[in-house]
Amino acid sequence: MVLSQMSWTGSPSGTPRPPSASTPSGTPNTGQPQARSNCTKEANNAVAMRQALDAAVPGDRICLDGDMGEARLSINRSGQPNQPIVVLGGGATITRGITVEASHVLIDGVRAQDPEAPGIDLSGTSLTVQNSAVISPRGGDGDGIRFWGQDIKILRNLVSDTRGRVENHADAIQTYATDPEHPASQDVVIDGNRFERIDNICLIAEGPNSEAGDGSGEGQSSNFVFSNNYCDNGAGQAVFVDDVSKVSVTNNEITGGIDKAFAFQNGATGATVNGNKLNPAIGYEVGMDDSSTDGYQGPEPGGQP
């Protein structure tokens, strides 16, 4: 591996830098789950889990234990800013996926084993999934995690073996903005995760005016941090950013023999790239089009995105 040392600064944008991860995470992998303590509700089977989640109220600590069979952990009850709903799996709870359509929710220590893709599906405000795992998601695109909303934190998780059965587009993490159900996202931290055997891209982030042509055109996706992650993927780049501004990509390890490490296009301005450790077989570190150079700080782009 080689550590990037180049530095290049595009034209200043006058915009603030993206938020940074609060603490260094060390080795990217599934982190140490929180202890299942001070539980307000407990469940050790699928029926009890469903009852506990359906009855959740702000401040609840829902402790899960065991294999939930074919059940998906789904929660649509919201907490409050100072009283989130916390779901604790202790690192040993197995589900067939995780879906959160709510706000102020924290998921810790839950394993999504062989889930219907996406393995974890997040939509809302102030959502955290940490110290958890997605193993072998299948169906559709085969994505590990998808997210939409504000103040999203994806911390110290393992995503492994993403393969699409229908399309060869299985990413570790993806977001896009195509309609009211899938809005633009802001203030996102993806830190300390391990992405291994990823068929496509570790992070693909598309804003509402993405070049894919199916965006909503409403709002703006901005302020993403992708830091301290391990990425083993097989597509043309490890991170692909389209119409998302102020993205920070720092201190990641990229191991695949891909065309380029990071790609920025279609007004992906204000990006920061530094401290990343790259497989020497990677063609160049940063690919960038002319519309994305404003405010860029990092290695000189080596070619197109």
PDB file of C-alpha atoms in Angstrom:
ATOM      1  CA  MET A   1       0.000   0.000   0.000  1.00  0.00           C
ATOM      2  CA  VAL A   2       1.113   3.587  -0.576  1.00  0.00           C
ATOM      3  CA  LEU A   3       0.006   6.659   1.299  1.00  0.00           C
ATOM      4  CA  SER A   4      -1.132   9.598  -0.785  1.00  0.00           C
ATOM      5  CA  GLN A   5       1.070  12.647  -0.172  1.00  0.00           C
ATOM      6  CA  MET A   6       0.166  15.022  -3.007  1.00  0.00           C
ATOM      7  CA  SER A   7      -1.656  18.269  -2.353  1.00  0.00           C
ATOM      8  CA  TRP A   8      -3.652  20.373  -4.756  1.00  0.00           C
ATOM      9  CA  THR A   9      -6.148  23.141  -4.129  1.00  0.00           C
ATOM     10  CA  GLY A  10      -8.785  24.257  -6.600  1.00  0.00           C
ATOM     11  CA  SER A  11     -10.397  27.685  -6.670  1.00  0.00           C
ATOM     12  CA  PRO A  12     -11.759  28.767  -3.261  1.00  0.00           C
ATOM     13  CA  SER A  13     -15.473  28.417  -2.720  1.00  0.00           C
ATOM     14  CA  GLY A  14     -15.934  30.345   0.532  1.00  0.00           C
ATOM     15  CA  THR A  15     -18.060  27.518   1.920  1.00  0.00           C
ATOM     16  CA  PRO A  16     -17.471  25.763   5.252  1.00  0.00           C
ATOM     17  CA  ARG A  17     -15.797  22.377   5.396  1.00  0.00           C
ATOM     18  CA  PRO A  18     -17.849  19.251   5.996  1.00  0.00           C
ATOM     19  CA  PRO A  19     -18.369  17.915   9.506  1.00  0.00           C
ATOM     20  CA  SER A  20     -15.733  15.477  10.724  1.00  0.00           C
ATOM     21  CA  ALA A  21     -16.139  12.209  12.569  1.00  0.00           C
ATOM     22  CA  SER A  22     -16.087  12.911  16.293  1.00  0.00           C
ATOM     23  CA  THR A  23     -13.381  10.388  17.222  1.00  0.00           C
ATOM     24  CA  PRO A  24     -10.889   8.243  15.313  1.00  0.00           C
ATOM     25  CA  SER A  25     -12.237   4.731  15.025  1.00  0.00           C
ATOM     26  CA  GLY A  26      -9.037   2.709  14.745  1.00  0.00           C
ATOM     27  CA  THR A  27      -9.146  -0.500  12.723  1.00  0.00           C
ATOM     28  CA  PRO A  28     -12.203  -0.568  10.439  1.00  0.00           C
ATOM     29  CA  ASN A  29     -14.432  -3.459  11.442  1.00  0.00           C
ATOM     30  CA  THR A  30     -17.513  -4.208  13.465  1.00  0.00           C
ATOM     31  CA  GLY A  31     -17.000  -2.253  16.685  1.00  0.00           C
ATOM     32  CA  GLN A  32     -17.626  -3.379  20.229  1.00  0.00           C
ATOM     33  CA  PRO A  33     -21.399  -3.327  20.788  1.00  0.00           C
ATOM     34  CA  GLN A  34     -22.914  -1.557  23.742  1.00  0.00           C
ATOM     35  CA  ALA A  35     -23.897  -3.672  26.709  1.00  0.00           C
ATOM     36  CA  ARG A  36     -27.545  -4.645  26.832  1.00  0.00           C
ATOM     37  CA  SER A  37     -28.301  -2.812  30.058  1.00  0.00           C
ATOM     38  CA  ASN A  38     -30.995  -0.542  31.497  1.00  0.00           C
ATOM     39  CA  CYS A  39     -33.439  -2.214  29.121  1.00  0.00           C
ATOM     40  CA  THR A  40     -36.999  -0.903  29.075  1.00  0.00           C
ATOM     41  CA  LYS A  41     -38.162  -3.686  26.737  1.00  0.00           C
ATOM     42  CA  GLU A  42     -36.660  -7.089  25.905  1.00  0.00           C
ATOM     43  CA  ALA A  43     -37.245  -9.630  23.150  1.00  0.00           C
ATOM     44  CA  ASN A  44     -35.711 -12.983  22.226  1.00  0.00           C
ATOM     45  CA  ASN A  45     -37.937 -13.966  19.302  1.00  0.00           C
ATOM     46  CA  ALA A  46     -39.539 -12.364  16.246  1.00  0.00           C
ATOM     47  CA  VAL A  47     -42.982 -11.886  17.758  1.00  0.00           C
ATOM     48  CA  ALA A  48     -41.659 -10.222  20.900  1.00  0.00           C
ATOM     49  CA  MET A  49     -39.333  -8.037  18.789  1.00  0.00           C
ATOM     50  CA  ARG A  50     -42.243  -6.826  16.668  1.00  0.00           C
ATOM     51  CA  GLN A  51     -44.326  -6.043  19.748  1.00  0.00           C
ATOM     52  CA  ALA A  52     -41.483  -4.124  21.396  1.00  0.00           C
ATOM     53  CA  LEU A  53     -40.720  -2.049  18.285  1.00  0.00           C
ATOM     54  CA  ASP A  54     -44.389  -1.277  17.634  1.00  0.00           C
ATOM     55  CA  ALA A  55     -44.775  -0.017  21.208  1.00  0.00           C
ATOM     56  CA  ALA A  56     -41.516   1.963  21.337  1.00  0.00           C
ATOM     57  CA  VAL A  57     -41.569   5.424  22.921  1.00  0.00           C
ATOM     58  CA  PRO A  58     -38.879   8.115  23.250  1.00  0.00           C
ATOM     59  CA  GLY A  59     -36.174   7.044  25.675  1.00  0.00           C
ATOM     60  CA  ASP A  60     -36.759   3.305  25.277  1.00  0.00           C
ATOM     61  CA  ARG A  61     -33.793   0.919  25.326  1.00  0.00           C
ATOM     62  CA  ILE A  62     -34.982  -2.189  23.505  1.00  0.00           C
ATOM     63  CA  CYS A  63     -32.708  -5.168  24.100  1.00  0.00           C
ATOM     64  CA  LEU A  64     -32.766  -8.028  21.592  1.00  0.00           C
ATOM     65  CA  ASP A  65     -31.179 -11.430  22.054  1.00  0.00           C
ATOM     66  CA  GLY A  66     -30.949 -14.394  19.708  1.00  0.00           C
ATOM     67  CA  ASP A  67     -31.900 -15.359  16.165  1.00  0.00           C
ATOM     68  CA  MET A  68     -35.078 -13.652  14.938  1.00  0.00           C
ATOM     69  CA  GLY A  69     -35.547 -16.183  12.140  1.00  0.00           C
ATOM     70  CA  GLU A  70     -36.891 -14.670   8.925  1.00  0.00           C
ATOM     71  CA  ALA A  71     -38.004 -11.412  10.580  1.00  0.00           C
ATOM     72  CA  ARG A  72     -36.644  -8.018   9.612  1.00  0.00           C
ATOM     73  CA  LEU A  73     -36.019  -5.440  12.331  1.00  0.00           C
ATOM     74  CA  SER A  74     -38.373  -2.626  11.266  1.00  0.00           C
ATOM     75  CA  ILE A  75     -39.077   0.501  13.280  1.00  0.00           C
ATOM     76  CA  ASN A  76     -41.251   3.492  12.382  1.00  0.00           C
ATOM     77  CA  ARG A  77     -41.582   4.979  15.863  1.00  0.00           C
ATOM     78  CA  SER A  78     -39.500   8.111  16.507  1.00  0.00           C
ATOM     79  CA  GLY A  79     -37.613   9.213  19.565  1.00  0.00           C
ATOM     80  CA  GLN A  80     -36.832  12.804  20.514  1.00  0.00           C
ATOM     81  CA  PRO A  81     -33.560  14.769  20.268  1.00  0.00           C
ATOM     82  CA  ASN A  82     -32.694  14.142  23.929  1.00  0.00           C
ATOM     83  CA  GLN A  83     -34.524  10.801  24.145  1.00  0.00           C
ATOM     84  CA  PRO A  84     -33.680   8.571  21.180  1.00  0.00           C
ATOM     85  CA  ILE A  85     -35.075   5.095  20.805  1.00  0.00           C
ATOM     86  CA  VAL A  86     -32.120   2.735  21.230  1.00  0.00           C
ATOM     87  CA  VAL A  87     -32.141  -0.852  19.932  1.00  0.00           C
ATOM     88  CA  LEU A  88     -29.356  -3.014  21.356  1.00  0.00           C
ATOM     89  CA  GLY A  89     -28.447  -6.377  19.853  1.00  0.00           C
ATOM     90  CA  GLY A  90     -25.273  -7.091  21.809  1.00  0.00           C
ATOM     91  CA  GLY A  91     -23.500  -8.262  18.650  1.00  0.00           C
ATOM     92  CA  ALA A  92     -25.256 -11.641  18.727  1.00  0.00           C
ATOM     93  CA  THR A  93     -28.767 -10.759  17.539  1.00  0.00           C
ATOM     94  CA  ILE A  94     -29.474 -12.019  14.010  1.00  0.00           C
ATOM     95  CA  THR A  95     -32.200 -10.603  11.766  1.00  0.00           C
ATOM     96  CA  ARG A  96     -33.016 -10.717   8.055  1.00  0.00           C
ATOM     97  CA  GLY A  97     -32.373  -6.989   7.698  1.00  0.00           C
ATOM     98  CA  ILE A  98     -32.962  -3.606   9.303  1.00  0.00           C
ATOM     99  CA  THR A  99     -35.393  -0.876   8.217  1.00  0.00           C
ATOM    100  CA  VAL A 100     -35.737   2.471  10.012  1.00  0.00           C
ATOM    101  CA  GLU A 101     -38.357   4.966   8.823  1.00  0.00           C
ATOM    102  CA  ALA A 102     -38.319   7.354  11.778  1.00  0.00           C
ATOM    103  CA  SER A 103     -36.135   9.930  13.530  1.00  0.00           C
ATOM    104  CA  HIS A 104     -33.874   9.911  16.577  1.00  0.00           C
ATOM    105  CA  VAL A 105     -33.150   6.182  16.520  1.00  0.00           C
ATOM    106  CA  LEU A 106     -29.910   4.321  17.296  1.00  0.00           C
ATOM    107  CA  ILE A 107     -29.288   0.692  16.261  1.00  0.00           C
ATOM    108  CA  ASP A 108     -26.292  -1.039  17.871  1.00  0.00           C
ATOM    109  CA  GLY A 109     -24.901  -4.555  17.621  1.00  0.00           C
ATOM    110  CA  VAL A 110     -27.387  -6.189  15.232  1.00  0.00           C
ATOM    111  CA  ARG A 111     -26.394  -8.639  12.480  1.00  0.00           C
ATOM    112  CA  ALA A 112     -28.401  -8.633   9.231  1.00  0.00           C
ATOM    113  CA  GLN A 113     -27.661 -12.092   7.850  1.00  0.00           C
ATOM    114  CA  ASP A 114     -28.650 -12.963   4.239  1.00  0.00           C
ATOM    115  CA  PRO A 115     -31.153 -10.067   4.120  1.00  0.00           C
ATOM    116  CA  GLU A 116     -33.286  -8.917   1.236  1.00  0.00           C
ATOM    117  CA  ALA A 117     -31.335  -5.940  -0.114  1.00  0.00           C
ATOM    118  CA  PRO A 118     -30.737  -3.349   1.076  1.00  0.00           C
ATOM    119  CA  GLY A 119     -29.575  -5.059   4.223  1.00  0.00           C
ATOM    120  CA  ILE A 120     -29.993  -1.811   6.181  1.00  0.00           C
ATOM    121  CA  ASP A 121     -32.461   0.833   4.979  1.00  0.00           C
ATOM    122  CA  LEU A 122     -32.414   4.201   6.805  1.00  0.00           C
ATOM    123  CA  SER A 123     -34.791   7.110   6.232  1.00  0.00           C
ATOM    124  CA  GLY A 124     -35.255   9.999   8.657  1.00  0.00           C
ATOM    125  CA  THR A 125     -33.402  12.503  10.832  1.00  0.00           C
ATOM    126  CA  SER A 126     -30.755  11.793  13.462  1.00  0.00           C
ATOM    127  CA  LEU A 127     -30.274   8.094  12.757  1.00  0.00           C
ATOM    128  CA  THR A 128     -27.274   6.014  13.822  1.00  0.00           C
ATOM    129  CA  VAL A 129     -26.389   2.426  12.989  1.00  0.00           C
ATOM    130  CA  GLN A 130     -23.199   1.212  14.611  1.00  0.00           C
ATOM    131  CA  ASN A 131     -21.256  -1.885  15.618  1.00  0.00           C
ATOM    132  CA  SER A 132     -23.501  -3.958  13.359  1.00  0.00           C
ATOM    133  CA  ALA A 133     -23.113  -6.119  10.244  1.00  0.00           C
ATOM    134  CA  VAL A 134     -24.693  -6.814   6.866  1.00  0.00           C
ATOM    135  CA  ILE A 135     -23.683 -10.194   5.472  1.00  0.00           C
ATOM    136  CA  SER A 136     -24.588 -11.359   1.935  1.00  0.00           C
ATOM    137  CA  PRO A 137     -27.504  -9.077   1.011  1.00  0.00           C
ATOM    138  CA  ARG A 138     -29.373 -10.383  -2.033  1.00  0.00           C
ATOM    139  CA  GLY A 139     -32.160  -9.343  -4.381  1.00  0.00           C
ATOM    140  CA  GLY A 140     -32.411  -6.348  -6.716  1.00  0.00           C
ATOM    141  CA  ASP A 141     -29.180  -4.353  -6.717  1.00  0.00           C
ATOM    142  CA  GLY A 142     -27.849  -6.280  -3.721  1.00  0.00           C
ATOM    143  CA  ASP A 143     -26.850  -3.155  -1.764  1.00  0.00           C
ATOM    144  CA  GLY A 144     -25.628  -3.424   1.817  1.00  0.00           C
ATOM    145  CA  ILE A 145     -26.908  -0.077   3.180  1.00  0.00           C
ATOM    146  CA  ARG A 146     -29.061   2.719   1.785  1.00  0.00           C
ATOM    147  CA  PHE A 147     -29.847   5.995   3.526  1.00  0.00           C
ATOM    148  CA  TRP A 148     -31.836   9.212   3.106  1.00  0.00           C
ATOM    149  CA  GLY A 149     -32.238  12.177   5.449  1.00  0.00           C
ATOM    150  CA  GLN A 150     -30.278  14.405   7.782  1.00  0.00           C
ATOM    151  CA  ASP A 151     -27.750  13.709  10.518  1.00  0.00           C
ATOM    152  CA  ILE A 152     -27.054  10.102   9.515  1.00  0.00           C
ATOM    153  CA  LYS A 153     -24.194   8.199  11.182  1.00  0.00           C
ATOM    154  CA  ILE A 154     -22.922   4.834   9.921  1.00  0.00           C
ATOM    155  CA  LEU A 155     -20.137   3.844  12.314  1.00  0.00           C
ATOM    156  CA  ARG A 156     -17.917   0.772  12.784  1.00  0.00           C
ATOM    157  CA  ASN A 157     -20.048  -1.673  10.806  1.00  0.00           C
ATOM    158  CA  LEU A 158     -19.127  -4.622   8.604  1.00  0.00           C
ATOM    159  CA  VAL A 159     -20.655  -4.980   5.127  1.00  0.00           C
ATOM    160  CA  SER A 160     -19.573  -8.134   3.332  1.00  0.00           C
ATOM    161  CA  ASP A 161     -20.338 -10.072   0.139  1.00  0.00           C
ATOM    162  CA  THR A 162     -22.683  -7.763  -1.769  1.00  0.00           C
ATOM    163  CA  ARG A 163     -23.938  -9.335  -4.991  1.00  0.00           C
ATOM    164  CA  GLY A 164     -27.033  -8.444  -6.997  1.00  0.00           C
ATOM    165  CA  ARG A 165     -29.118 -11.300  -8.341  1.00  0.00           C
ATOM    166  CA  VAL A 166     -30.899  -9.095 -10.876  1.00  0.00           C
ATOM    167  CA  GLU A 167     -28.308  -6.392 -11.637  1.00  0.00           C
ATOM    168  CA  ASN A 168     -24.537  -6.208 -11.185  1.00  0.00           C
ATOM    169  CA  HIS A 169     -24.715  -3.053  -9.114  1.00  0.00           C
ATOM    170  CA  ALA A 170     -24.229  -4.232  -5.542  1.00  0.00           C
ATOM    171  CA  ASP A 171     -22.772  -1.359  -3.497  1.00  0.00           C
ATOM    172  CA  ALA A 172     -21.787  -1.299   0.161  1.00  0.00           C
ATOM    173  CA  ILE A 173     -23.632   2.019   0.660  1.00  0.00           C
ATOM    174  CA  GLN A 174     -25.815   4.061  -1.677  1.00  0.00           C
ATOM    175  CA  THR A 175     -27.971   7.162  -1.529  1.00  0.00           C
ATOM    176  CA  TYR A 176     -29.822   9.121  -4.203  1.00  0.00           C
ATOM    177  CA  ALA A 177     -32.568  11.742  -4.386  1.00  0.00           C
ATOM    178  CA  THR A 178     -35.334  10.802  -6.791  1.00  0.00           C
ATOM    179  CA  ASP A 179     -38.657  11.634  -5.124  1.00  0.00           C
ATOM    180  CA  PRO A 180     -40.208  12.713  -1.782  1.00  0.00           C
ATOM    181  CA  GLU A 181     -39.656   9.241  -0.354  1.00  0.00           C
ATOM    182  CA  HIS A 182     -35.957   9.452  -1.232  1.00  0.00           C
ATOM    183  CA  PRO A 183     -34.956  13.066  -0.491  1.00  0.00           C
ATOM    184  CA  ALA A 184     -31.593  14.808  -0.622  1.00  0.00           C
ATOM    185  CA  SER A 185     -29.361  14.079   2.387  1.00  0.00           C
ATOM    186  CA  GLN A 186     -27.175  16.309   4.560  1.00  0.00           C
ATOM    187  CA  ASP A 187     -24.690  15.899   7.416  1.00  0.00           C
ATOM    188  CA  VAL A 188     -23.696  12.270   6.953  1.00  0.00           C
ATOM    189  CA  VAL A 189     -20.766  10.547   8.692  1.00  0.00           C
ATOM    190  CA  ILE A 190     -19.562   7.138   7.448  1.00  0.00           C
ATOM    191  CA  ASP A 191     -16.626   6.244   9.679  1.00  0.00           C
ATOM    192  CA  GLY A 192     -14.645   3.195  10.762  1.00  0.00           C
ATOM    193  CA  ASN A 193     -16.499   0.633   8.645  1.00  0.00           C
ATOM    194  CA  ARG A 194     -15.131  -2.436   6.899  1.00  0.00           C
ATOM    195  CA  PHE A 195     -16.447  -3.096   3.378  1.00  0.00           C
ATOM    196  CA  GLU A 196     -15.181  -6.404   1.983  1.00  0.00           C
ATOM    197  CA  ARG A 197     -16.011  -8.390  -1.151  1.00  0.00           C
ATOM    198  CA  ILE A 198     -18.081  -5.510  -2.509  1.00  0.00           C
ATOM    199  CA  ASP A 199     -19.182  -6.266  -6.057  1.00  0.00           C
ATOM    200  CA  ASN A 200     -19.521  -2.640  -7.126  1.00  0.00           C
ATOM    201  CA  ILE A 201     -18.725   0.579  -5.158  1.00  0.00           C
ATOM    202  CA  CYS A 202     -18.160   1.151  -1.444  1.00  0.00           C
ATOM    203  CA  LEU A 203     -20.031   4.489  -1.482  1.00  0.00           C
ATOM    204  CA  ILE A 204     -22.156   5.855  -4.314  1.00  0.00           C
ATOM    205  CA  ALA A 205     -23.758   9.214  -3.466  1.00  0.00           C
ATOM    206  CA  GLU A 206     -26.044  10.927  -5.983  1.00  0.00           C
ATOM    207  CA  GLY A 207     -27.761  14.267  -5.420  1.00  0.00           C
ATOM    208  CA  PRO A 208     -31.103  15.495  -6.766  1.00  0.00           C
ATOM    209  CA  ASN A 209     -29.544  16.670 -10.040  1.00  0.00           C
ATOM    210  CA  SER A 210     -27.396  13.609 -10.695  1.00  0.00           C
ATOM    211  CA  GLU A 211     -26.313  12.721 -14.196  1.00  0.00           C
ATOM    212  CA  ALA A 212     -28.370   9.552 -13.982  1.00  0.00           C
ATOM    213  CA  GLY A 213     -31.277  11.784 -15.027  1.00  0.00           C
ATOM    214  CA  ASP A 214     -33.818  10.434 -12.536  1.00  0.00           C
ATOM    215  CA  GLY A 215     -33.237  12.916  -9.705  1.00  0.00           C
ATOM    216  CA  SER A 216     -36.002  14.986  -8.144  1.00  0.00           C
ATOM    217  CA  GLY A 217     -34.242  18.320  -8.746  1.00  0.00           C
ATOM    218  CA  GLU A 218     -35.292  19.364  -5.240  1.00  0.00           C
ATOM    219  CA  GLY A 219     -32.971  20.256  -2.370  1.00  0.00           C
ATOM    220  CA  GLN A 220     -29.231  19.698  -2.110  1.00  0.00           C
ATOM    221  CA  SER A 221     -27.155  16.799  -0.850  1.00  0.00           C
ATOM    222  CA  SER A 222     -24.126  18.014   1.113  1.00  0.00           C
ATOM    223  CA  ASN A 223     -21.720  17.612   4.030  1.00  0.00           C
ATOM    224  CA  PHE A 224     -20.680  13.967   3.803  1.00  0.00           C
ATOM    225  CA  VAL A 225     -17.706  12.469   5.663  1.00  0.00           C
ATOM    226  CA  PHE A 226     -16.215   9.157   4.501  1.00  0.00           C
ATOM    227  CA  SER A 227     -13.325   8.420   6.850  1.00  0.00           C
ATOM    228  CA  ASN A 228     -11.268   5.610   8.387  1.00  0.00           C
ATOM    229  CA  ASN A 229     -12.977   2.936   6.290  1.00  0.00           C
ATOM    230  CA  TYR A 230     -11.546  -0.206   4.683  1.00  0.00           C
ATOM    231  CA  CYS A 231     -12.788  -0.752   1.120  1.00  0.00           C
ATOM    232  CA  ASP A 232     -12.300  -3.906  -0.941  1.00  0.00           C
ATOM    233  CA  ASN A 233     -14.389  -3.459  -4.083  1.00  0.00           C
ATOM    234  CA  GLY A 234     -14.430  -4.478  -7.706  1.00  0.00           C
ATOM    235  CA  ALA A 235     -15.894  -1.518  -9.644  1.00  0.00           C
ATOM    236  CA  GLY A 236     -14.132   1.352 -11.411  1.00  0.00           C
ATOM    237  CA  GLN A 237     -13.794   3.417  -8.218  1.00  0.00           C
ATOM    238  CA  ALA A 238     -14.255   3.000  -4.462  1.00  0.00           C
ATOM    239  CA  VAL A 239     -16.238   6.225  -3.932  1.00  0.00           C
ATOM    240  CA  PHE A 240     -18.438   7.876  -6.558  1.00  0.00           C
ATOM    241  CA  VAL A 241     -19.888  11.343  -5.841  1.00  0.00           C
ATOM    242  CA  ASP A 242     -22.371  12.977  -8.235  1.00  0.00           C
ATOM    243  CA  ASP A 243     -24.008  16.331  -7.360  1.00  0.00           C
ATOM    244  CA  VAL A 244     -23.111  16.138  -3.648  1.00  0.00           C
ATOM    245  CA  SER A 245     -21.133  19.096  -2.289  1.00  0.00           C
ATOM    246  CA  LYS A 246     -18.643  19.317   0.586  1.00  0.00           C
ATOM    247  CA  VAL A 247     -17.622  15.672   0.752  1.00  0.00           C
ATOM    248  CA  SER A 248     -14.584  14.739   2.875  1.00  0.00           C
ATOM    249  CA  VAL A 249     -12.749  11.505   2.010  1.00  0.00           C
ATOM    250  CA  THR A 250      -9.932  10.940   4.501  1.00  0.00           C
ATOM    251  CA  ASN A 251      -7.797   8.198   6.038  1.00  0.00           C
ATOM    252  CA  ASN A 252      -9.403   5.306   4.172  1.00  0.00           C
ATOM    253  CA  GLU A 253      -7.689   2.123   2.972  1.00  0.00           C
ATOM    254  CA  ILE A 254      -8.591   1.172  -0.610  1.00  0.00           C
ATOM    255  CA  THR A 255      -7.370  -2.286  -1.632  1.00  0.00           C
ATOM    256  CA  GLY A 256      -9.001  -3.171  -4.957  1.00  0.00           C
ATOM    257  CA  GLY A 257      -7.105  -2.961  -8.250  1.00  0.00           C
ATOM    258  CA  ILE A 258      -9.561  -0.406  -9.652  1.00  0.00           C
ATOM    259  CA  ASP A 259      -9.283   2.382 -12.248  1.00  0.00           C
ATOM    260  CA  LYS A 260      -9.338   5.218  -9.704  1.00  0.00           C
ATOM    261  CA  ALA A 261     -10.002   5.536  -5.985  1.00  0.00           C
ATOM    262  CA  PHE A 262     -12.441   8.479  -5.838  1.00  0.00           C
ATOM    263  CA  ALA A 263     -14.631  10.121  -8.478  1.00  0.00           C
ATOM    264  CA  PHE A 264     -16.336  13.536  -8.279  1.00  0.00           C
ATOM    265  CA  GLN A 265     -18.636  14.863 -10.982  1.00  0.00           C
ATOM    266  CA  ASN A 266     -21.551  17.119 -11.824  1.00  0.00           C
ATOM    267  CA  GLY A 267     -20.970  19.968  -9.367  1.00  0.00           C
ATOM    268  CA  ALA A 268     -19.519  17.877  -6.530  1.00  0.00           C
ATOM    269  CA  THR A 269     -17.708  20.981  -5.260  1.00  0.00           C
ATOM    270  CA  GLY A 270     -15.857  21.666  -2.007  1.00  0.00           C
ATOM    271  CA  ALA A 271     -14.431  18.155  -1.670  1.00  0.00           C
ATOM    272  CA  THR A 272     -11.495  17.272   0.577  1.00  0.00           C
ATOM    273  CA  VAL A 273      -9.300  14.221  -0.054  1.00  0.00           C
ATOM    274  CA  ASN A 274      -6.282  13.365   2.099  1.00  0.00           C
ATOM    275  CA  GLY A 275      -4.460  10.688   4.054  1.00  0.00           C
ATOM    276  CA  ASN A 276      -5.831   7.735   2.104  1.00  0.00           C
ATOM    277  CA  LYS A 277      -3.866   4.481   1.726  1.00  0.00           C
ATOM    278  CA  LEU A 278      -4.123   3.029  -1.780  1.00  0.00           C
ATOM    279  CA  ASN A 279      -3.327  -0.216  -3.545  1.00  0.00           C
ATOM    280  CA  PRO A 280      -0.430   0.651  -5.932  1.00  0.00           C
ATOM    281  CA  ALA A 281      -2.395  -1.040  -8.735  1.00  0.00           C
ATOM    282  CA  ILE A 282      -5.013   1.734  -8.667  1.00  0.00           C
ATOM    283  CA  GLY A 283      -4.698   3.901 -11.778  1.00  0.00           C
ATOM    284  CA  TYR A 284      -4.965   7.286 -10.011  1.00  0.00           C
ATOM    285  CA  GLU A 285      -6.385   8.602  -6.777  1.00  0.00           C
ATOM    286  CA  VAL A 286      -8.892  11.270  -7.844  1.00  0.00           C
ATOM    287  CA  GLY A 287     -11.002  11.569 -10.966  1.00  0.00           C
ATOM    288  CA  MET A 288     -12.822  14.894 -11.316  1.00  0.00           C
ATOM    289  CA  ASP A 289     -14.669  16.889 -13.952  1.00  0.00           C
ATOM    290  CA  ASP A 290     -14.358  20.660 -14.414  1.00  0.00           C
ATOM    291  CA  SER A 291     -17.657  21.391 -12.680  1.00  0.00           C
ATOM    292  CA  SER A 292     -16.371  19.937  -9.384  1.00  0.00           C
ATOM    293  CA  THR A 293     -13.015  21.696  -8.935  1.00  0.00           C
ATOM    294  CA  ASP A 294     -14.309  24.736  -7.024  1.00  0.00           C
ATOM    295  CA  GLY A 295     -13.055  24.556  -3.432  1.00  0.00           C
ATOM    296  CA  TYR A 296     -11.376  21.177  -3.894  1.00  0.00           C
ATOM    297  CA  GLN A 297      -8.484  20.326  -1.559  1.00  0.00           C
ATOM    298  CA  GLY A 298      -6.430  17.215  -2.154  1.00  0.00           C
ATOM    299  CA  PRO A 299      -4.204  15.399  -4.659  1.00  0.00           C
ATOM    300  CA  GLU A 300      -4.160  16.757  -8.190  1.00  0.00           C
ATOM    301  CA  PRO A 301      -6.829  14.918 -10.175  1.00  0.00           C
ATOM    302  CA  GLY A 302      -5.320  12.271 -12.401  1.00  0.00           C
ATOM    303  CA  GLY A 303      -8.117  12.119 -14.943  1.00  0.00           C
ATOM    304  CA  GLN A 304     -11.837  12.139 -15.468  1.00  0.00           C
ATOM    305  CA  PRO A 305     -14.340  10.694 -12.955  1.00  0.00           C
TER     306      PRO A 305
END
